[in-house]
XYZ file of C-alpha atoms in Angstrom:
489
model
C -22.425 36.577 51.773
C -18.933 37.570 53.382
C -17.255 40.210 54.243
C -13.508 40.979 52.717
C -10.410 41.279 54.486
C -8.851 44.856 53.379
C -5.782 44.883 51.029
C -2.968 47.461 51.102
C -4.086 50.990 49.908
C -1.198 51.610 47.866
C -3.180 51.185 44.386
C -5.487 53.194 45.604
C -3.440 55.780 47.102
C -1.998 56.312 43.154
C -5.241 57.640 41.986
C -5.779 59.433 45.552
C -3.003 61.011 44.838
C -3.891 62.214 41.098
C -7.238 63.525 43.010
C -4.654 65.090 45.820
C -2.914 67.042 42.930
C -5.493 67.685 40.361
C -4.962 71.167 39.789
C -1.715 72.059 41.623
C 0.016 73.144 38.861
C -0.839 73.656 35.275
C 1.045 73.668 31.745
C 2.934 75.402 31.377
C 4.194 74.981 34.876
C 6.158 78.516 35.502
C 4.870 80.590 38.668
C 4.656 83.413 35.838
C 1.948 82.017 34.286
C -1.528 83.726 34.513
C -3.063 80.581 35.250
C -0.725 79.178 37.874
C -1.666 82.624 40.181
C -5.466 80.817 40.758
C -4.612 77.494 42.232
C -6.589 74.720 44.319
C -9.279 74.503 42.276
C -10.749 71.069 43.914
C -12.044 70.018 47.346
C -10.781 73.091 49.057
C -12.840 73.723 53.055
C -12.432 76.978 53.719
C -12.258 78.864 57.020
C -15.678 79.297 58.633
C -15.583 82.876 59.233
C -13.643 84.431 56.117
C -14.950 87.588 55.172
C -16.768 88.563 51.761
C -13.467 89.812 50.039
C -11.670 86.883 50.679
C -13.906 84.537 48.176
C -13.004 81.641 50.326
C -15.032 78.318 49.481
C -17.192 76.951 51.632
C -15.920 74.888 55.156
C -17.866 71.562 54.823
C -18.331 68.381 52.513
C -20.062 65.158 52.941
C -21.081 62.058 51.755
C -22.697 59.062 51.831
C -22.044 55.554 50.961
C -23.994 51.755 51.326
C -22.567 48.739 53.628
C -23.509 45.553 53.158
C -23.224 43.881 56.447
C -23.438 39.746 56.471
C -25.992 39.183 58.887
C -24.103 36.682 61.130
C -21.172 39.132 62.033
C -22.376 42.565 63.052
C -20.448 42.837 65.626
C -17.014 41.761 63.618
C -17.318 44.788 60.924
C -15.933 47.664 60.959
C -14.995 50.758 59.062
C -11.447 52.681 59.093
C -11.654 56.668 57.916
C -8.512 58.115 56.321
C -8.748 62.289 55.808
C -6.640 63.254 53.119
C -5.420 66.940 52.215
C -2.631 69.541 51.429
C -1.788 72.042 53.901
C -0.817 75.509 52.076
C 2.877 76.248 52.582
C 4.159 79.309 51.960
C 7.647 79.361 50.234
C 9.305 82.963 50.942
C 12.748 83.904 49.449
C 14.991 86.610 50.915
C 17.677 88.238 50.619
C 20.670 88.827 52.400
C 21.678 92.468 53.062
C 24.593 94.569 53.608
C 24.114 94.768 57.291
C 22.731 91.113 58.074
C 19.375 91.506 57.540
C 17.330 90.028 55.379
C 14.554 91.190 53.012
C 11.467 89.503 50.831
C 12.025 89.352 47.438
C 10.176 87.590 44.903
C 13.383 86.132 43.028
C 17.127 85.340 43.637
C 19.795 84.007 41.700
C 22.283 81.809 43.732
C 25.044 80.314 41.775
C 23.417 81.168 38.766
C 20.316 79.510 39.504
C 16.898 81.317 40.412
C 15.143 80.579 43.618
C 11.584 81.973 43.014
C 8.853 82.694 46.380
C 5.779 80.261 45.523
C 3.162 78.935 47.321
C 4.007 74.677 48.042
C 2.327 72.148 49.525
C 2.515 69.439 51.745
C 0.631 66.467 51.727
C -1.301 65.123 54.929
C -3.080 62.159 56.063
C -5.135 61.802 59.633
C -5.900 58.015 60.290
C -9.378 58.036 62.524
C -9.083 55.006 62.759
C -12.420 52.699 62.966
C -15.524 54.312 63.167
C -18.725 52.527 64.950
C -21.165 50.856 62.377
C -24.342 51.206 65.220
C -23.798 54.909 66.258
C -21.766 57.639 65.242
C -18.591 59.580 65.913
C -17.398 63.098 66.703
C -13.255 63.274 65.828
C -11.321 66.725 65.865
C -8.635 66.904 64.027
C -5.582 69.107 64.261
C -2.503 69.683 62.162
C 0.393 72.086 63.288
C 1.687 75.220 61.116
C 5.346 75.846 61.382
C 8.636 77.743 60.412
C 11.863 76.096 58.805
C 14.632 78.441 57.394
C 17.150 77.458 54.546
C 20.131 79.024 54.299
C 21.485 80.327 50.909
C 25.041 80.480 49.857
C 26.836 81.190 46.831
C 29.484 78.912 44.758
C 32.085 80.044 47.818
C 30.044 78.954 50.583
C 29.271 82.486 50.978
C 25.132 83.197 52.712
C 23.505 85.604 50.108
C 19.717 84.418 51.310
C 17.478 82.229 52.872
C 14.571 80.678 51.962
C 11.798 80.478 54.639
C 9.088 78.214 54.157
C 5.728 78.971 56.859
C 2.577 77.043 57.124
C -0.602 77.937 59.570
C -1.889 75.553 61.711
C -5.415 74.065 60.405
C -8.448 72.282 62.462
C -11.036 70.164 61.093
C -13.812 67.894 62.378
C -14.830 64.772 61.095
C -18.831 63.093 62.052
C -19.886 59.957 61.365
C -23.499 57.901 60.984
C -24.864 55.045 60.225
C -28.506 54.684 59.278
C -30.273 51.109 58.600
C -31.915 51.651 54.935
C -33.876 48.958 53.320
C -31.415 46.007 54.437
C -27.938 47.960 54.177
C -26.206 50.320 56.523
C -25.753 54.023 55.081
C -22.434 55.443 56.539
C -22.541 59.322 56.183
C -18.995 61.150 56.624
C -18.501 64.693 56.923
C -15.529 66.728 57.226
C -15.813 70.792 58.761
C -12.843 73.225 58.267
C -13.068 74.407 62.014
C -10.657 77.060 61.923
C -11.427 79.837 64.365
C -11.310 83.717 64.319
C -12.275 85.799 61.301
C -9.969 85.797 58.084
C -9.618 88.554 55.771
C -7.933 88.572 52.366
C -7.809 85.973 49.954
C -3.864 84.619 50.570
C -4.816 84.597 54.211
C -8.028 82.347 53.569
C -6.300 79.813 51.408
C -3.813 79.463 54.215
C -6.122 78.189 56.615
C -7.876 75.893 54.193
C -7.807 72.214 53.821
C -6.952 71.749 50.055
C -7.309 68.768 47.858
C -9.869 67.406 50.418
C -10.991 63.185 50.267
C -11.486 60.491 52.074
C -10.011 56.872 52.101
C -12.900 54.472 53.573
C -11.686 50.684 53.743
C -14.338 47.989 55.514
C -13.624 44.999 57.189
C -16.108 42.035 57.774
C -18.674 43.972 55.476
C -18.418 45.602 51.795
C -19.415 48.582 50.391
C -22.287 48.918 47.401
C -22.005 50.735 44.248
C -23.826 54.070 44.097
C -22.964 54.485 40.550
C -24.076 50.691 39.363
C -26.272 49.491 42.020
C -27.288 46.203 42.400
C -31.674 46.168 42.010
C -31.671 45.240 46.148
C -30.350 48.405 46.752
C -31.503 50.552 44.000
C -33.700 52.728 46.210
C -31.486 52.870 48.748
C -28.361 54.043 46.670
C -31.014 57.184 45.204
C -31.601 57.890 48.756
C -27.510 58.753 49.598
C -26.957 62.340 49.539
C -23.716 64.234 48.382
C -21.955 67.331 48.931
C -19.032 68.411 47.188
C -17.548 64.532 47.911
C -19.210 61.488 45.695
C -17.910 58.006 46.777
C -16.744 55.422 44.086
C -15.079 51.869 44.856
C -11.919 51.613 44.893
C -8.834 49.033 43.956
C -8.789 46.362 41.874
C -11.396 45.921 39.939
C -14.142 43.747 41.489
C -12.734 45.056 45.072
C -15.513 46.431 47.345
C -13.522 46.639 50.469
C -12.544 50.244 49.570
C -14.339 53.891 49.000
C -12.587 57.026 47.542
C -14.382 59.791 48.790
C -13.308 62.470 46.426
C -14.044 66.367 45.267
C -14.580 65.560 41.876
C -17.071 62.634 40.239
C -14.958 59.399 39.650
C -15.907 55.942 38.109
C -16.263 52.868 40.526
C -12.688 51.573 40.505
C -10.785 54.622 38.606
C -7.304 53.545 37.409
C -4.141 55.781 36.375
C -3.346 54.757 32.496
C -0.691 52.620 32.654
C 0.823 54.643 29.443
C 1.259 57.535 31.831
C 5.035 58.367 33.287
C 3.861 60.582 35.744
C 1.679 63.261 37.150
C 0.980 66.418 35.000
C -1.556 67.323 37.589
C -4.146 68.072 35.156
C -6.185 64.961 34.571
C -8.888 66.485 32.433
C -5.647 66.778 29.446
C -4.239 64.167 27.816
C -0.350 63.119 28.757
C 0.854 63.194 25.113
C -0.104 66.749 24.154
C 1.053 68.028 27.511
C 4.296 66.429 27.340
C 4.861 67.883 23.534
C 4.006 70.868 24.795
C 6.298 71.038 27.392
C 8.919 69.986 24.598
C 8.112 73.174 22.907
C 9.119 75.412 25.833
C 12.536 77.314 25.356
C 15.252 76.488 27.811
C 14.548 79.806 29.777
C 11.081 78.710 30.218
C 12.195 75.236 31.505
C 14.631 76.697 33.636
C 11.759 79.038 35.261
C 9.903 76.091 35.520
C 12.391 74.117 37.302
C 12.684 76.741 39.521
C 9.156 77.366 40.511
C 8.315 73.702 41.869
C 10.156 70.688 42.973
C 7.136 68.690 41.036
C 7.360 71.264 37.864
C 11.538 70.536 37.473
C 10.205 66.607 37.752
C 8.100 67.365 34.564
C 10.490 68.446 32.567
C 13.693 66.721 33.349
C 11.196 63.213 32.902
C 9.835 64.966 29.715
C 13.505 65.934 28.692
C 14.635 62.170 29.169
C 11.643 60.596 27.301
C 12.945 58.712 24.195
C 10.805 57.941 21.010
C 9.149 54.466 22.749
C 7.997 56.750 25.389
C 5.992 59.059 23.430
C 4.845 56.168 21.082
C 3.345 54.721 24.383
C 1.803 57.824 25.401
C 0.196 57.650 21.908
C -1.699 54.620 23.305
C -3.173 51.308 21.335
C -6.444 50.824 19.642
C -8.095 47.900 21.462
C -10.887 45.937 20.731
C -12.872 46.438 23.624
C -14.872 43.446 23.491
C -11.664 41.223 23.760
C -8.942 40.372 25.984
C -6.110 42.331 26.839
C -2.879 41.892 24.735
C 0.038 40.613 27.034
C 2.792 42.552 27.821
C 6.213 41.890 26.247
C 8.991 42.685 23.269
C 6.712 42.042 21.357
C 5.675 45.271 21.630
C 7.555 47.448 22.929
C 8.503 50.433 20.610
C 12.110 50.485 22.357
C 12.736 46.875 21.503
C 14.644 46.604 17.744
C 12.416 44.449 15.963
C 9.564 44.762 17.881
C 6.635 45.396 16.195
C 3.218 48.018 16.518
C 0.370 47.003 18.561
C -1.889 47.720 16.113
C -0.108 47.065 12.961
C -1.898 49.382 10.012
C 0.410 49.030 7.588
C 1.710 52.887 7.020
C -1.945 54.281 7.235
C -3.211 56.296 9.917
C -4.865 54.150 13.288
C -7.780 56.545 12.656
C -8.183 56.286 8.573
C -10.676 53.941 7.109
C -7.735 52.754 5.071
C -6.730 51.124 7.779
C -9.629 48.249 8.213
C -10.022 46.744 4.949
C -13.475 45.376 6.732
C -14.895 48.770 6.853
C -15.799 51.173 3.895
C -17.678 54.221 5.273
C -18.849 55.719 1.350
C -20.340 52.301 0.503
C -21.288 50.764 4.068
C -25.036 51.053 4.958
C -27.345 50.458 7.642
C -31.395 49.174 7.995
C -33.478 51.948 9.518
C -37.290 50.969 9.337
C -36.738 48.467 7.438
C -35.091 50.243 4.760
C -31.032 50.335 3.719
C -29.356 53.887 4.353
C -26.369 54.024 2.530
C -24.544 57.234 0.875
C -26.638 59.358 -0.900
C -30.138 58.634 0.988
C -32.396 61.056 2.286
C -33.571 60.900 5.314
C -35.018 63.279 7.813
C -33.537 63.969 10.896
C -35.550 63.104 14.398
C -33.016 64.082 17.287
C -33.658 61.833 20.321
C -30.332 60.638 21.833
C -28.745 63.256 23.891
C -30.023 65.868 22.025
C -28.224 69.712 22.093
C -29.342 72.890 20.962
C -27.848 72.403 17.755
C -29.401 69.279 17.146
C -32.663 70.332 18.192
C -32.465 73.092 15.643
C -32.091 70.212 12.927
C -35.878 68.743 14.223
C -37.556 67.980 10.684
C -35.099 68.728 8.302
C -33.988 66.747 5.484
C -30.808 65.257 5.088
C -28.625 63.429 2.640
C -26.230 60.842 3.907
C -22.744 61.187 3.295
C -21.033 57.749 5.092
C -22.108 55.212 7.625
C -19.441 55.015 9.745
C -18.692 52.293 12.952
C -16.878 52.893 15.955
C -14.159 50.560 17.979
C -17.266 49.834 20.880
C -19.791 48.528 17.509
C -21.671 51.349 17.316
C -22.801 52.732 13.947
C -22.908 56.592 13.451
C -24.444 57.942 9.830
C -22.675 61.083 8.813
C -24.951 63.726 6.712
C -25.249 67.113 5.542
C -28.472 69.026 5.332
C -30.580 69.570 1.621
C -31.676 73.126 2.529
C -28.571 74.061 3.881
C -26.626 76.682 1.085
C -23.062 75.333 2.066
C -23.979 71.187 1.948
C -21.350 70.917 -0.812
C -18.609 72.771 1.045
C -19.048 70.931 4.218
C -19.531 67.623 1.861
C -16.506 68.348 0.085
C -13.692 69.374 3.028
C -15.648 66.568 5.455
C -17.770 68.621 8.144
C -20.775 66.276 8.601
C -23.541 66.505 11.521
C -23.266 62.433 12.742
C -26.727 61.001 14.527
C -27.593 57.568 15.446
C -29.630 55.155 13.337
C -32.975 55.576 15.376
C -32.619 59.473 14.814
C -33.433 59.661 10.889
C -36.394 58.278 9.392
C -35.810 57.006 5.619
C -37.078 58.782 2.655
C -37.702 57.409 -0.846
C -35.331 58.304 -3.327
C -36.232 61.754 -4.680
C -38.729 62.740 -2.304
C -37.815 65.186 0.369
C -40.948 63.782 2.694
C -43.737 66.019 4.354
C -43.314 69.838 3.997
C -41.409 71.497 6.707
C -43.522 73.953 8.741
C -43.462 77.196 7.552
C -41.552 79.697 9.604
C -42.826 82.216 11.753
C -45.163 85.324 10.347
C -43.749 88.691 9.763
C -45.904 90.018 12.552
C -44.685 87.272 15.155
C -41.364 88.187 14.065
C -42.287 91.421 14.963
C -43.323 90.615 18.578
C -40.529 88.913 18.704
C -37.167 90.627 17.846
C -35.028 87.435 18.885
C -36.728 85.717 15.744
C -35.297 88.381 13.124
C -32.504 87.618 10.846
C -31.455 90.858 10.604
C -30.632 90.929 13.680
């Protein structure tokens, strides 16, 4: 076994990036928003020493990945640390005023355009360079504030303002380990928000915090494990890695395990940006088609707040502004058969393209109605439980096993009558059913609102025969004892 030579951490700097951002700036992207005044919701080291009242998160995070190391070069490998952050800027619009002066204000129209004050960031990167693989390390880091001023002027060149843009200087330490465990080398990184003297006030703690906190770890001569998919060699090992508020996935190409993200919030091994995406929206957890229709229901004024509020907002919506009907029908994505290779890009289909034709051609019906796979028929399909075909219409009683909720749990026992077997795009077969005892079966069965378990969950009933009698339910004098039991309630 042989080490890798590291690649170029562009690819990976794409989706360090969408972990950089996550957050920033939400829908509907105007500093008015309620939602936009409670920002930097991920990997955010706070100052040490903030007081109570200024709900500052915590200074630290850590984690810890697996090295394989070939036994024949030990002395050749190495590991490079990248710390990755924001550093709060403050963005502070004034005024111009009769006698020279300036003064604070929280908006300004020049030229007919608003300026708004908002809090920016700006993105920052400390190379540590290679850290020792038979020791450990001890790195401060530093990062200067600083002042710039912009002037203002009107259409005639006259100054009406200025906008003054201030950041705080930050300090952070970065330690390093290794540990020998079970034939691999455990590399533990942490990173300490250093920042000294006591800070009061919320706006004054996020000032001095590191924001958007990760780490870039790229190895050469050795490679890094899986924690999420181990292989069984280094099972035990991989359990043993501790994290804290940082879990490490590979990163790259898939396959690549020259490369760790370190990041605030808990990635796949080898996380990808979809290549339907245009651009950041900086909230990952949505999905790029609704937000951009959304942002094509905002009113011009709106937009124009937007714009104003952000250099990244105005790139939102001038790029959702500009996106013609291919775009969106991209964004919609493709139904793929998971199993099978990847269609290759071309005219072929492109939406854009005159002539070109659907990815997934379904002939006028909707990609998600059965009409639309001639092989499937979820009202006649049916599946063998026990030995016995389920099909619509069977009873069966429900035995929740699989990921079972609250709901489901409540369902322990009772008899059901299946309404469709359906099966989704990865093969897997889902039986759709409504309870007997349940007063409103028909109106769920007749406007669609089923309760869907797996095959293994329901045992098969004959025809007719709703199967052992349910328990009885609790005694009036347990109910009694117990208020929380009463239906009246």
């Amino acid at each position: 076994m042989t080490g890798t030579t590291p690649v170029g951490l562009d690819h990976v700097r794409e989706v360090a990036d969408a972990v950089l951002y996550e957050g920033y700036l939400l829908y509907p992207y105007r500093a008015s928003a309620h939602k936009n005044r409670s920002r930097w919701q991920f990997g955010v080291l706070g100052p040490p020493s903030a007081t109570p009242a200024s709900f500052a998160e915590e200074p630290g995070m850590a984690m810890e990945c697996l090295l394989s190391v070939p036994a024949d070069a030990p002395g050749t490998a190495g590991v490079t640390v990248r710390l990755r952050f924001l550093q709060h800027q403050v963005r502070e619009v004034r005024r111009r005023t009769e006698d020279g002066g300036h003064v604070a204000v929280g908006e300004l129209t020049v030229a007919g355009v608003a300026v708004l004050s908002w809090d920016e960031a700006v993105e920052r990167e400390v190379d540590l360079g290679a850290v020792p693989l038979n020791g450990a390390s001890d790195q401060l880091c530093t990062v200067a504030g600083g002042e710039e001023t912009e002037p203002l002027t009107d259409a005639d060149g006259v100054a009406v303002g200025a906008v003054v843009r201030r950041r705080e200087p930050l300090v952070a330490r970065v330690r390093t380990r290794t540990t020998e465990d079970g034939g691999f080398l455990r590399l533990s990184v942490s990173v300490e928000n250093e920042h000294a003297g006591t800070v009061a006030g919320k706006d004054a703690a996020i000032r001095v915090s590191l924001i958007g906190t990760h780490l870039l770890l790229q190895a050469r001569g050795a490679r890094f494990v899986s924690l999420r998919e181990p292989p069984d060699a280094a099972a035990l090992a991989a359990a043993r890695c501790a994290q804290h508020r940082c879990w490490p996935v590979l990163a790259g190409a898939k396959g690549a395990t020259d490369t760790v993200l370190g990041a605030p919030i808990i990635l796949y091994d080898h996380p990808e940006i979809a290549e339907q995406s245009a651009g950041a929206l900086f909230d990952s957890t949505e999905i790029d088609e609704i937000l951009t229709l959304r942002v094509m229901t905002m009113t011009e004024r709106e937009k124009a707040e937007a714009r104003a509020t952000d250099p990244r907002a105005r790139e939102i919506i001038d790029r959702c502004d500009a996106m013609t009907p291919g775009d969106l029908q991209r964004l919609h994505g493709l139904l793929r058969d998971p199993h099978g290779p990847l269609p290759a890009p071309g005219p072929a289909t492109d939406p854009d393209t005159p002539g070109a034709t659907a990815a997934f051609d379904t002939g006028g019906a909707p990609w998600w109605d059965p009409a639309a796979d001639a092989a499937v028929s979820p009202g006649s399909d049916s599946v063998v439980i026990d030995g016995v075909q389920v099909a619509k219409g069977s009873l069966v009683r429900v035995r929740p096993t699989r990921r079972a909720d609250a709901q489901d749990l409540f369902f322990d026992g009772q008899v059901a009558r299946v309404t469709a077997v359906l099966s989704d795009v990865d093969g897997g077969v889902h039986v759709a059913l409504v309870l007997v005892d349940d007063p409103a079966a028909d109106l769920h069965d007749w406007y669609g609102r089923y309760f869907y378990f797996a095959p293994e969950e329901l045992e098969p009933l004959p025809a007719g025969d709703p199967g052992p009698p349910i328990p009885d339910p609790p005694s009036p004098e347990f109910r009694k004892e117990n208020p929380s039991c009463d239906s009246s309630d």
